[in-house]
Structure formats: C-alpha cells, structure tokens
mmCIF file of C-alpha atoms in Angstrom:
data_model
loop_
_atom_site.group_PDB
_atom_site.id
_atom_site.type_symbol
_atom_site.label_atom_id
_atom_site.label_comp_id
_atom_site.label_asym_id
_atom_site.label_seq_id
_atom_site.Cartn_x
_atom_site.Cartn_y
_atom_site.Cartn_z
ATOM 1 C CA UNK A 80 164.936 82.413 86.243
ATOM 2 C CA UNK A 81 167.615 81.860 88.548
ATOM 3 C CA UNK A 82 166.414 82.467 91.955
ATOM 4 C CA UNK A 83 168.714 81.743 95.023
ATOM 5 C CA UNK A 84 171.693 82.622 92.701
ATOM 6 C CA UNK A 85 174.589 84.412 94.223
ATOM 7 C CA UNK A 86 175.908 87.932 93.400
ATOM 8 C CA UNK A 87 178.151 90.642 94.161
ATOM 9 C CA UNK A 88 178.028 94.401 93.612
ATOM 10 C CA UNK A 89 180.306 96.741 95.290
ATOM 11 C CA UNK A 90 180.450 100.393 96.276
ATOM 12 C CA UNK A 91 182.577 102.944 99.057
ATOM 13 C CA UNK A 92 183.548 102.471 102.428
ATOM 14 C CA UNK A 93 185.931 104.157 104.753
ATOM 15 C CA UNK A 94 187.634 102.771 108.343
ATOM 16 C CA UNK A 95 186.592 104.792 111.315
ATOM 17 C CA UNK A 96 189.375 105.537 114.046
ATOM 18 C CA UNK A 97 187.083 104.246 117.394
ATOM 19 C CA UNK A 98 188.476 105.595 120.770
ATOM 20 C CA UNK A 99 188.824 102.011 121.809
ATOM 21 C CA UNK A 100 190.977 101.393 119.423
ATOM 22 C CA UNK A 101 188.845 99.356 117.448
ATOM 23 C CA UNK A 102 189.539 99.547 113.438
ATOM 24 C CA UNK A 103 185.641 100.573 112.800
ATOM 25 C CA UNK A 104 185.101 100.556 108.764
ATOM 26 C CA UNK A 105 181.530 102.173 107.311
ATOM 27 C CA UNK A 106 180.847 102.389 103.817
ATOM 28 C CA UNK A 107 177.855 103.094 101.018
ATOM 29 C CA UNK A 108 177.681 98.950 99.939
ATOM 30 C CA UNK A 109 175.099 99.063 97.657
ATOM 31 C CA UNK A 110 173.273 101.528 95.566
ATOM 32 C CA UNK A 111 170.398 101.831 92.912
ATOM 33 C CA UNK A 112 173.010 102.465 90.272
ATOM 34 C CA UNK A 113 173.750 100.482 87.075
ATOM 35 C CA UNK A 114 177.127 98.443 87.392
ATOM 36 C CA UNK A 115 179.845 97.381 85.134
ATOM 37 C CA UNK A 116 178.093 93.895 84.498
ATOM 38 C CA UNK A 117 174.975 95.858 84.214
ATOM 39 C CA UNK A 118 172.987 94.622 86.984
ATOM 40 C CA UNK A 119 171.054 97.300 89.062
ATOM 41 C CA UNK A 120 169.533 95.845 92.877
ATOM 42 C CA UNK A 121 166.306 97.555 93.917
ATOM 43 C CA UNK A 122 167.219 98.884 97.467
ATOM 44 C CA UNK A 123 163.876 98.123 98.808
ATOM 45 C CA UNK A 124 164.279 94.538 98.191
ATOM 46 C CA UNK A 125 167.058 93.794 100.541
ATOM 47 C CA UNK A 126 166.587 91.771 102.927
ATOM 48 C CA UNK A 127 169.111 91.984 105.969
ATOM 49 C CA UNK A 128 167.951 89.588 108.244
ATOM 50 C CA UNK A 129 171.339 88.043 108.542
ATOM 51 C CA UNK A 130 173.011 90.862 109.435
ATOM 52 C CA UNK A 131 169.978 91.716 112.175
ATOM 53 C CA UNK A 132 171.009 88.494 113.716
ATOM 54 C CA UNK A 133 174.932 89.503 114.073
ATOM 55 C CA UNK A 134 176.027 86.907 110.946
ATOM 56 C CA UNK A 135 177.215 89.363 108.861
ATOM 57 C CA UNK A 136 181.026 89.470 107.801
ATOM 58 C CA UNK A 137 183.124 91.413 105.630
ATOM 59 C CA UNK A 138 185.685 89.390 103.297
ATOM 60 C CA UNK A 139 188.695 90.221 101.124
ATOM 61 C CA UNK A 140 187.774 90.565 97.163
ATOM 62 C CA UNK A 141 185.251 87.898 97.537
ATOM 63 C CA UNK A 142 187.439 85.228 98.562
ATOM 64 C CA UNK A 143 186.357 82.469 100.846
ATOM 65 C CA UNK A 144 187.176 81.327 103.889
ATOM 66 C CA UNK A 145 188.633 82.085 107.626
ATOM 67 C CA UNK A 146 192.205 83.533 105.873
ATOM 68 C CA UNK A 147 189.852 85.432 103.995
ATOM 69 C CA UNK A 148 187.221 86.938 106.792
ATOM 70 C CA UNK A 149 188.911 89.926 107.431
ATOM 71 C CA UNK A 150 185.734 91.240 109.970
ATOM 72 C CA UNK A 151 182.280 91.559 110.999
ATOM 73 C CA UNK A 152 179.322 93.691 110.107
ATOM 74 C CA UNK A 153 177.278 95.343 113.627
ATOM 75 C CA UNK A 154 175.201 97.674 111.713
ATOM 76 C CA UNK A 155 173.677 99.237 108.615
ATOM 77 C CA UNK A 156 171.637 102.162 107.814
ATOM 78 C CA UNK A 157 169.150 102.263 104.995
ATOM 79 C CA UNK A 158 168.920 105.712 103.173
ATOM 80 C CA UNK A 159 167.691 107.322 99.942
ATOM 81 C CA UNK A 160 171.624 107.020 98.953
ATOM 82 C CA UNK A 161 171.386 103.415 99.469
ATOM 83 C CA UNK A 162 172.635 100.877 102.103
ATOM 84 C CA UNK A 163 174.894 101.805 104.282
ATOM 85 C CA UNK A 164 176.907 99.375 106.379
ATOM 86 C CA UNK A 165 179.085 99.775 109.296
ATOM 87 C CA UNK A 166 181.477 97.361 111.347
ATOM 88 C CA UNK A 167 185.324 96.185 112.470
ATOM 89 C CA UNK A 168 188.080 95.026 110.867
ATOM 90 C CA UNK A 169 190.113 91.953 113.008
ATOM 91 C CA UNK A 170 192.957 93.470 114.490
ATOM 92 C CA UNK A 171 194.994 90.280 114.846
ATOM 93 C CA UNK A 172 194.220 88.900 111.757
ATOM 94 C CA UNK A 173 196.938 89.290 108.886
ATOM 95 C CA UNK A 174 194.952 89.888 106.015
ATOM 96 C CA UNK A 175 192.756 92.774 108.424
ATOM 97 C CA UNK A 176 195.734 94.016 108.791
ATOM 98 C CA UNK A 177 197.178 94.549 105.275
ATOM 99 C CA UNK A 178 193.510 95.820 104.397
ATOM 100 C CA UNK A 179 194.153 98.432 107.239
ATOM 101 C CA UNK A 180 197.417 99.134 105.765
ATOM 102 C CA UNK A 181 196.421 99.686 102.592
ATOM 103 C CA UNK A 182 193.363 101.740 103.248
ATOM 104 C CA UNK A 183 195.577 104.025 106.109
ATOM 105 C CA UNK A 184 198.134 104.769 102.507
ATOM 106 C CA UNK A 185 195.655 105.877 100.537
ATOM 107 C CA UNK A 186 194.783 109.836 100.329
ATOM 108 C CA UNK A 187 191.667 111.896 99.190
ATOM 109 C CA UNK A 188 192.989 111.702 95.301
ATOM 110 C CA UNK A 189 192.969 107.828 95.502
ATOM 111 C CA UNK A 190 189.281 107.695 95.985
ATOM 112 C CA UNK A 191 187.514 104.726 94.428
ATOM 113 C CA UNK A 192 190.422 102.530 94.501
ATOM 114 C CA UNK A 193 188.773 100.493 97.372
ATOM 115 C CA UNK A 194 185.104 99.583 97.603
ATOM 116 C CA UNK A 195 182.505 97.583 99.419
ATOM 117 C CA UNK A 196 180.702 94.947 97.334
ATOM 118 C CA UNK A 197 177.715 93.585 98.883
ATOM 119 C CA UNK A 198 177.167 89.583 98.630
ATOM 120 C CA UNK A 199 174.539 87.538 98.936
ATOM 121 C CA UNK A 200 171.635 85.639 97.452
ATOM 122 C CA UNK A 201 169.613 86.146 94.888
ATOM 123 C CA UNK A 202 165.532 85.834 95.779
ATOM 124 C CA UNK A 203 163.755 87.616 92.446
ATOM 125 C CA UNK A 204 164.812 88.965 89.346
ATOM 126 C CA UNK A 205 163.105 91.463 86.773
ATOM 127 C CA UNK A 206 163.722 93.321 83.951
ATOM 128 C CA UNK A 207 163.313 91.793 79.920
ATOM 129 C CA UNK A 208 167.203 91.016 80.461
ATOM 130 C CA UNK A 209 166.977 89.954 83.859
ATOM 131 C CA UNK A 210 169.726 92.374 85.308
ATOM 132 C CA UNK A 211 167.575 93.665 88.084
ATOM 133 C CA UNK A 212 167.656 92.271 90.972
ATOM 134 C CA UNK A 213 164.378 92.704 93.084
ATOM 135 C CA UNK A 214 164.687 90.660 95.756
ATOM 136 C CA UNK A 215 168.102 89.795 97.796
ATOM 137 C CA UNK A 216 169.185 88.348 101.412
ATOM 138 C CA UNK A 217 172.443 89.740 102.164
ATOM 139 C CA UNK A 218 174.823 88.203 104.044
ATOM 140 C CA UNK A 219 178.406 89.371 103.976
ATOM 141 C CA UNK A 220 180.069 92.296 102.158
ATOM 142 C CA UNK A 221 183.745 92.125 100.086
ATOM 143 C CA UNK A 222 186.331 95.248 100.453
ATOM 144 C CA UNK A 223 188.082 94.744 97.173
ATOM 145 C CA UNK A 224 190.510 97.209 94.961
ATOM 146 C CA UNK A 225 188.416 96.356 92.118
ATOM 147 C CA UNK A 226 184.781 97.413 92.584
ATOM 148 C CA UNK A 227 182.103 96.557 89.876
ATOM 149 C CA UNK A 228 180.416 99.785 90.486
ATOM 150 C CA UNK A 229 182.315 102.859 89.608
ATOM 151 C CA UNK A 230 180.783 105.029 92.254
ATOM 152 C CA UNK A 231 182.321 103.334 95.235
ATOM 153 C CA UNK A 232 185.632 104.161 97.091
ATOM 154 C CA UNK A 233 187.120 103.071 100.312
ATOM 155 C CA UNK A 234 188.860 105.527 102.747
ATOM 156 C CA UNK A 235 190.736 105.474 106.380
ATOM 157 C CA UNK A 236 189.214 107.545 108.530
ATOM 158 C CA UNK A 237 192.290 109.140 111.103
ATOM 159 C CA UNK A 238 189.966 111.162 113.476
ATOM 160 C CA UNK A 239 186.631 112.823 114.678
ATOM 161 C CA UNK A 240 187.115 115.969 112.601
ATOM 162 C CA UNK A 241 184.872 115.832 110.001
ATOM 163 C CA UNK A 242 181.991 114.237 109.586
ATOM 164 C CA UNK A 243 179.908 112.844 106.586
ATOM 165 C CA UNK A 244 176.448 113.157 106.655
ATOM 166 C CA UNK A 245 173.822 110.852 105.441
ATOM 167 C CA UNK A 246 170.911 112.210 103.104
ATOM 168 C CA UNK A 247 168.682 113.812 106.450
ATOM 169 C CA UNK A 248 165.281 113.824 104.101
ATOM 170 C CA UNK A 249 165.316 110.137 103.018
ATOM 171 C CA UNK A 250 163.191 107.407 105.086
ATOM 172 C CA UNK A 251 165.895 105.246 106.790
ATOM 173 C CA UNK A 252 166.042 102.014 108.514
ATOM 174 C CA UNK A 253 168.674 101.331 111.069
ATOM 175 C CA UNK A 254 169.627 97.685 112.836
ATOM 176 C CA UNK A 255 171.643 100.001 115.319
ATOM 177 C CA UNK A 256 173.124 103.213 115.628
ATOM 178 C CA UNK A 257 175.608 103.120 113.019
ATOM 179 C CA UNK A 258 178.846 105.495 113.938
ATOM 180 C CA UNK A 259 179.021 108.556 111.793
ATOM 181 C CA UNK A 260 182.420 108.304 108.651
ATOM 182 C CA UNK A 261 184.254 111.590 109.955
ATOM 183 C CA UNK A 262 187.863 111.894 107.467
ATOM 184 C CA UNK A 263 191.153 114.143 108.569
ATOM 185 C CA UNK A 264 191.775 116.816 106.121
ATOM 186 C CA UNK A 265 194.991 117.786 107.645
ATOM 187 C CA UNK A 266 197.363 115.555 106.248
ATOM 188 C CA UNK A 267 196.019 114.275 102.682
#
C-alpha cells in the first residue's frame, strides 16, 4: 500500500502557565477515534522514538519550516484516552507568539477551535479501505484552528487551580513526567 506515507490527524491541547515563565502547552494529540477524512490510527502502533530522543517539534497548521516551528515537544504520556503530549511554545518567536495570543483570547465556550494534529510517517496500513493506520513514527505535532478530528480543542491554561486528570485505570507509558493541564475558572 503506501507505507512511509505522511499524515496528519489532530486533536486538543491547552498552554500551561510554568512558574518559570515558560509558555508550557499539553494536549490529547491523537486518539482512536474516526476523523473527518476517515482515517482512525491504532494507538498501540505509535512509535515515538523521535520524540524519546528530544526531535520532536510542534508547527503552525502543518506548515513547514523555521517561520513555521513555533516549539518543541519534552514529553508525552500514553493513556487509554490516547496520546498525550506535552512541551513549550518559543517565546521570542513571532508566530509562538500570535499562537499564545490567540490561545490566551479564547474562553471555555470556544473549545475545539484549536487542536493538536499529530504528524508523521506512515509504517502499516489495514482495513479493506485502508484508513487505518497500524503502524506510525511520529515526529512533530501541528496546533491548527482547523482540526480534522472533531474531538480536539486547544486551551490557555492561566494558573495551578484546577487540574485535569488523566484516565488513572489505563496502562500508560511516559518519556518523562509530563506536567499536569490545570485551567482558571475565574475569569472565563
């Protein structure tokens, strides 16, 4: 079929407030779900070697290049909700910085207007129509306003006040400790 072919699937993620002043962002990137294009990814295919070896970026909408690397990925989390993925946006980077702005406008009723879409390449396929993908090395993950799958969103996080837990009674697999997405109810 087409093995070593490229895709892209996207799903939430929300920035983190870090007391270093870091912009952290976290976010569910990929799921077991069915997208818009139909494609589901089989979460126990993934491999994440790239992002074990401290490769991993985060781009805007899937665009290319250094204007378009808008930050790195330090961690993920593997859970019965799917893969989780945690890192920073570039602080002095322009196009961080309008990502940062847009995410720090947006309020608990805009959720789903900015998701995490996981990219990489393409190792098995399966399925009479081909659409699921077994067997994937990711490498970088796109924050983009227009997410394939429907379940993702994107949010700022503004402090330490609440926190969002992962699913406790799934088998997980962590590169690191990945910081927990906490959101401020006070002022959305």
């Amino acid at each position: 079929m087409d093995a070593d072919k490229k895709f892209k699937t996207v799903l939430p993620a929300e920035l983190v407030k870090a007391e270093n002043g870091d912009w952290k962002i976290m976010g569910l990137a990929s799921t077991a779900s069915r997208d818009l294009q139909g494609e589901v990814i089989d979460q126990t295919g993934l491999d994440l070697t790239p992002i074990d070896m401290k490769k991993g970026i985060f781009n805007w909408d899937h665009k290319k290049g250094p204007e378009n690397t808008i930050g790195v990925i330090d961690s993920y989390k593997k859970s019965r909700d799917g893969l989780w993925l945690s890192g920073r946006l570039f602080k002095n980077h322009s196009k961080a910085k309008a990502v940062h702005e847009i995410m720090s406008s947006l309020n608990k009723a805009d959720v789903g207007r900015m998701g995490m879409s996981v990219e990489g390449v393409i190792k098995e396929r399966a399925g009479k129509d081909g659409k699921v993908i077994k067997k994937a090395v990711i490498h970088s993950c796109a924050l983009t306003m227009n997410p394939v799958n429907t379940d993702t969103y994107a949010s700022l996080i503004k402090s330490l006040s609440e926190e969002v837990e992962f699913s406790e009674d799934a088998p997980a697999e962590e590169s690191q400790p990945i910081v927990d997405p906490v959101q401020d109810t006070d002022d959305q």
